[in-house]
mmCIF file of C-alpha atoms in Angstrom:
data_model
loop_
_atom_site.group_PDB
_atom_site.id
_atom_site.type_symbol
_atom_site.label_atom_id
_atom_site.label_comp_id
_atom_site.label_asym_id
_atom_site.label_seq_id
_atom_site.Cartn_x
_atom_site.Cartn_y
_atom_site.Cartn_z
ATOM 1 C CA MET Q 163 0.000 0.000 0.000
ATOM 2 C CA ALA Q 164 3.016 2.281 -0.065
ATOM 3 C CA GLY Q 165 2.305 5.318 -2.210
ATOM 4 C CA ARG Q 166 -1.399 4.556 -2.365
ATOM 5 C CA ASN Q 167 -4.364 6.423 -0.893
ATOM 6 C CA GLY Q 168 -5.787 3.675 1.320
ATOM 7 C CA PRO Q 169 -9.112 3.827 3.147
ATOM 8 C CA ASP Q 170 -10.322 7.214 4.395
ATOM 9 C CA GLN Q 171 -13.620 8.591 5.742
ATOM 10 C CA LEU Q 172 -15.200 8.788 2.283
ATOM 11 C CA SER Q 173 -14.252 5.175 1.592
ATOM 12 C CA ARG Q 174 -15.783 4.069 4.892
ATOM 13 C CA ALA Q 175 -19.013 5.938 4.152
ATOM 14 C CA LEU Q 176 -19.111 4.460 0.655
ATOM 15 C CA THR Q 177 -18.622 0.976 2.141
ATOM 16 C CA ALA Q 178 -21.582 1.485 4.489
ATOM 17 C CA LEU Q 179 -23.720 2.777 1.621
ATOM 18 C CA LEU Q 180 -22.785 -0.182 -0.559
ATOM 19 C CA LEU Q 181 -23.638 -2.593 2.247
ATOM 20 C CA ALA Q 182 -27.073 -0.973 2.541
ATOM 21 C CA VAL Q 183 -27.586 -1.276 -1.239
ATOM 22 C CA LEU Q 184 -26.579 -4.949 -1.099
ATOM 23 C CA ILE Q 185 -29.022 -5.701 1.722
ATOM 24 C CA LEU Q 186 -31.769 -3.770 -0.068
ATOM 25 C CA SER Q 187 -31.156 -5.739 -3.260
ATOM 26 C CA MET Q 188 -31.764 -8.994 -1.375
ATOM 27 C CA PHE Q 189 -35.302 -7.937 -0.514
ATOM 28 C CA ALA Q 190 -36.197 -6.224 -3.782
ATOM 29 C CA GLU Q 191 -38.067 -7.734 -6.717
ATOM 30 C CA ALA Q 192 -36.033 -9.305 -9.514
ATOM 31 C CA ARG Q 193 -35.765 -6.320 -11.893
ATOM 32 C CA LEU Q 194 -34.946 -3.802 -9.141
ATOM 33 C CA SER Q 195 -32.545 -6.305 -7.611
ATOM 34 C CA ARG Q 196 -30.540 -6.483 -10.849
ATOM 35 C CA ILE Q 197 -30.331 -2.693 -11.000
ATOM 36 C CA LEU Q 198 -29.220 -2.490 -7.363
ATOM 37 C CA MET Q 199 -26.610 -5.220 -7.906
ATOM 38 C CA ALA Q 200 -25.237 -3.328 -10.915
ATOM 39 C CA LEU Q 201 -25.086 -0.187 -8.786
ATOM 40 C CA PHE Q 202 -23.374 -2.188 -6.045
ATOM 41 C CA MET Q 203 -20.738 -3.515 -8.462
ATOM 42 C CA LEU Q 204 -20.028 -0.046 -9.873
ATOM 43 C CA GLY Q 205 -19.693 1.247 -6.323
ATOM 44 C CA VAL Q 206 -17.236 -1.517 -5.401
ATOM 45 C CA ILE Q 207 -15.141 -0.727 -8.475
ATOM 46 C CA TYR Q 208 -15.077 2.960 -7.520
ATOM 47 C CA LEU Q 209 -14.251 2.054 -3.914
ATOM 48 C CA TYR Q 210 -11.253 -0.061 -4.943
ATOM 49 C CA PHE Q 211 -10.179 2.651 -7.394
ATOM 50 C CA ARG Q 212 -10.132 5.190 -4.530
ATOM 51 C CA ILE Q 213 -8.301 2.896 -2.112
ATOM 52 C CA PHE Q 214 -5.582 1.793 -4.553
ATOM 53 C CA SER Q 215 -5.165 5.160 -6.287
ATOM 54 C CA ARG Q 216 -1.693 6.657 -6.454
ATOM 55 C CA ASN Q 217 -3.086 10.182 -6.975
ATOM 56 C CA VAL Q 218 -3.130 10.857 -3.242
ATOM 57 C CA ALA Q 219 -3.553 14.629 -3.590
ATOM 58 C CA ARG Q 220 -6.756 14.276 -5.619
ATOM 59 C CA ARG Q 221 -8.190 11.647 -3.230
ATOM 60 C CA ARG Q 222 -7.427 13.938 -0.276
ATOM 61 C CA GLU Q 223 -9.314 16.765 -1.989
ATOM 62 C CA GLU Q 224 -12.298 14.476 -2.529
ATOM 63 C CA ASN Q 225 -12.207 13.375 1.118
ATOM 64 C CA ALA Q 226 -11.896 16.975 2.332
ATOM 65 C CA ALA Q 227 -14.929 17.985 0.243
ATOM 66 C CA TYR Q 228 -16.890 15.044 1.702
ATOM 67 C CA MET Q 229 -15.863 15.980 5.249
ATOM 68 C CA GLN Q 230 -16.875 19.610 4.675
ATOM 69 C CA ARG Q 231 -20.293 18.654 3.282
ATOM 70 C CA THR Q 232 -21.041 16.251 6.137
ATOM 71 C CA ALA Q 233 -19.660 18.377 8.995
ATOM 72 C CA SER Q 234 -23.060 19.546 10.219
ATOM 73 C CA ILE Q 235 -24.507 16.015 10.173
ATOM 74 C CA ARG Q 236 -21.519 14.615 12.075
ATOM 75 C CA ALA Q 237 -21.722 17.465 14.615
ATOM 76 C CA TRP Q 238 -25.422 16.748 15.180
ATOM 77 C CA PHE Q 239 -24.742 13.066 15.877
ATOM 78 C CA ARG Q 240 -21.808 13.996 18.142
ATOM 79 C CA SER Q 241 -24.008 16.369 20.178
ATOM 80 C CA LEU Q 242 -26.719 13.730 20.351
ATOM 81 C CA GLY Q 243 -24.171 11.306 21.810
ATOM 82 C CA GLU Q 244 -23.019 13.908 24.335
ATOM 83 C CA ARG Q 245 -26.587 14.557 25.448
ATOM 84 C CA TRP Q 246 -27.145 10.809 25.809
ATOM 85 C CA ARG Q 247 -24.052 10.440 28.010
ATOM 86 C CA GLN Q 248 -25.100 13.380 30.206
ATOM 87 C CA ARG Q 249 -28.783 12.382 30.505
ATOM 88 C CA ARG Q 250 -28.488 11.239 34.143
ATOM 89 C CA ASP Q 251 -27.002 14.496 35.441
ATOM 90 C CA TYR Q 252 -28.544 17.150 33.208
ATOM 91 C CA LYS Q 253 -31.799 18.013 31.488
ATOM 92 C CA PHE Q 254 -31.808 19.817 28.153
ATOM 93 C CA PHE Q 255 -34.216 22.556 27.077
ATOM 94 C CA ARG Q 256 -34.499 24.757 24.015
ATOM 95 C CA CYS Q 257 -34.936 28.479 24.439
ATOM 96 C CA PRO Q 258 -38.406 29.427 23.146
ATOM 97 C CA MET Q 259 -37.028 32.587 21.492
ATOM 98 C CA CYS Q 260 -33.761 31.612 19.779
ATOM 99 C CA ARG Q 261 -33.941 27.783 19.939
ATOM 100 C CA THR Q 262 -30.534 27.502 21.624
ATOM 101 C CA LEU Q 263 -30.004 24.229 23.467
ATOM 102 C CA LEU Q 264 -29.561 24.833 27.203
ATOM 103 C CA ARG Q 265 -28.310 22.356 29.797
ATOM 104 C CA VAL Q 266 -29.501 22.522 33.425
ATOM 105 C CA PRO Q 267 -28.834 20.168 36.360
ATOM 106 C CA LYS Q 268 -31.484 17.564 37.101
ATOM 107 C CA GLY Q 269 -33.457 17.368 40.342
ATOM 108 C CA LYS Q 270 -33.619 21.093 41.199
ATOM 109 C CA GLY Q 271 -37.415 21.417 40.933
ATOM 110 C CA LYS Q 272 -38.910 24.434 39.168
ATOM 111 C CA ILE Q 273 -36.156 26.827 38.205
ATOM 112 C CA LYS Q 274 -35.806 29.983 36.154
ATOM 113 C CA ILE Q 275 -33.632 29.334 33.126
ATOM 114 C CA VAL Q 276 -31.926 32.295 31.437
ATOM 115 C CA CYS Q 277 -30.721 31.844 27.881
ATOM 116 C CA ARG Q 278 -27.048 32.706 27.476
ATOM 117 C CA LYS Q 279 -27.516 33.784 23.874
ATOM 118 C CA CYS Q 280 -30.593 36.051 23.867
ATOM 119 C CA GLY Q 281 -31.202 36.678 27.604
ATOM 120 C CA ASN Q 282 -34.746 35.309 27.526
ATOM 121 C CA SER Q 283 -35.874 33.685 30.770
ATOM 122 C CA PHE Q 284 -38.425 30.924 31.259
ATOM 123 C CA ILE Q 285 -39.422 28.549 34.043
ATOM 124 C CA ARG Q 286 -39.183 24.772 33.690
ATOM 125 C CA ASN Q 287 -39.298 21.769 36.015
ATOM 126 C CA THR Q 288 -36.034 19.814 36.188
#
């Protein structure tokens, strides 16, 4: 693999997408299944082309463009994971005015919550 691109984030995402297409083709009717299998095979060829490519600079540009386009989606999933890990200690509310996500400690009863962004205050039960 020396001098080759190897697997990157775009290749991993393409692998997951191709796996989903393969599973979908198993449950589809015959004509759609053939189309999905052809799509799967083209995707595998492109995947191997990307992994074994010696044009590392071009593959890095493609991966950077993919990472830039998916940054907001990845950040949303990351914040969702953070909220899940903190669910025992904190409760999360959205400000009714600016929709900012606010974190307050659990078990404090009714409290007045002041938004850090817009200054709006509201009362919620924690």
